Amino acid sequence: MLPRVFLLTGFVHHAYTLSIPRLPSLATFAASSRVQQQQPLQDTLDAWIKHEERIALDKLLANVAPGGSNVQGKGVAEGTVIASPSQDGPDYWFQWVRDAAITMDTLVNIYADDPSSSRASSLSIILDAYTSLQGDIQRTSNPSGTFDDLSGLGEPKFQVDGKPFTGSWGRPQRDGPALRALTLMHYLREYNASHPSLWSSPDSEDFFGSFYTAEMPPRSIIKADLEYVSHFWNQSGFDLWEEVEGLHFFTLMVSARSLKEGSHLARTFGDFGAADWYQKQAGYIENLLGKFWNAQKGQLVETLWSKRSGLDCGLLLGSLHALPKSQSEDDVVYPPWSDEILVSLLALTRDQRDRFPINSNPSDQDDDDDNVDEFTFQGTGLGRYPEDVYDGYGNSNRGGNPWFLCTSSAAEILYRTASHISATGNLTVTDVGLPFYESLLGSSSLDVDVGTFGPTDALFHSVIERLQSTGDEFLQVVKTHVDAEGSMSEQFDRVTGYMRGAQHLTWSYGAFLQAARARKISVH
């Protein structure tokens, strides 16, 4: 039997009571007439977000076994998350370890909102099936390696029946084990919080033991993933877009977070040597992450020593998915509200605004002040990175397109930043972050300068309101490009705005749901 006190101490349950009230009035915000003229659309956006949340969750679950309408009766193993039902041009009829973990983490959030509900019971069945399948997948030999030396855990994707994919691919990818560990630790915390008697019951070892035991060589799912991350993090692998080999921001961000949370979990289970080891390796990773800041460019880069610009949606995703799910005393490297993430988002947004014709705003051309568009940060359709040539079906000389998941993630960054500033009562503008805040308030009469501001300062409130309204602008872009049924593909065309690529991309729905969730907290 496991000592209950450790789990309750190490894993603090934290949940928000959520609602979607009206956005605060912008009447006192000195902004351009163009921004204020969009305000009547906010009620429409509110209604659409509520409606789209239901649609997005239903369409996400359609891609998940058991029960999903897109997978039922098609030989899909229970616990599988297909990336998309598209099987030809492009073929996304696979389970990616990364995508599945991110999707399941979204479902854990929904489960935790009301663990006693019938929906939570249904989600628990799915999450249990996912956990069981991941244990099987871990032990499945594949082109990346085997379970005996843990090298096989770097395999990025599997067939929908759980068998290995043996074709040529960008492997290994080292973010999957970290993300899976984070998702399962999240589920373990929330399930324990909603079943407090389980920890001290005779069945506790059977349940919790499948997630984590101190046994070496590792046999439990989370333990195996943490051992993989702690021993392989400093070796090169392919990025989350499966194109570039090297050391990547996204991968290292989620790796550091998984090891820090894993250290707490290991102590909970009396695995003190492993706890110290995981914490030590996390510290090494965080030191390396400092090298991803390019002071000359004034931005973070996704991959070290790459020929690319370094601007990448992966920077946003790395920040979001490395954020603790509950209140934590651990310092967070590059959280969404950090200067480095915000100025990188600014640089990416400016690039994508000019790169994609669909992002042009006719009113910009009619504005007498040519500087307004140059210096005002606005919601824009975001793609993966400037050099992208994948158009949803293959490589194109025309270049890539905006992606739904990247556009939604930008909104989530802004909502989380607004929430953080509001909750801490502190807005600190530094030399590094100044360009972002100047651009954010580019249409305002307020001057922005380096300093610390609080609730008694007009700038404090204007920044929060503008963060929320700009987040809404990004979701307005999403709203514009979904179809009449609320469906989201992978991309929308850079010129026409119509959807392209894999249909019903699971990650598109999940990223929207996460942004909508962050919005509720932000405007509450």
Coordinates of N, CA and C in Angstrom, one line a residue, residues 57 80 131 181 183 397-398 442 450 468 517:
L57 N -15.1 19.8 -29.7 CA -14.9 18.7 -28.8 C -15.5 17.4 -29.5
T80 N -6.4 4.9 -29.2 CA -5.7 5.6 -30.3 C -6.3 6.9 -30.6
T131 N -3.9 5.0 -21.8 CA -2.8 4.6 -20.9 C -2.4 3.2 -21.2
A181 N 4.5 11.6 -20.8 CA 4.7 11.6 -19.3 C 3.9 12.8 -18.7
T183 N 1.2 14.3 -19.8 CA -0.2 14.0 -19.9 C -0.7 13.0 -18.8
N397 N 6.2 25.7 -54.6 CA 7.0 26.9 -54.8 C 6.3 28.1 -54.2
R398 N 5.0 28.0 -54.1 CA 4.3 29.2 -53.6 C 4.5 29.3 -52.1
G442 N 0.1 50.2 -30.2 CA 0.6 51.1 -31.3 C -0.5 52.0 -31.7
V450 N 9.9 51.7 -20.4 CA 10.4 50.7 -19.5 C 10.0 51.0 -18.1
Q468 N -6.4 40.9 -24.4 CA -7.6 40.1 -24.6 C -8.2 40.4 -25.9
R517 N -10.4 27.9 -23.6 CA -10.3 27.7 -22.2 C -9.5 28.8 -21.5

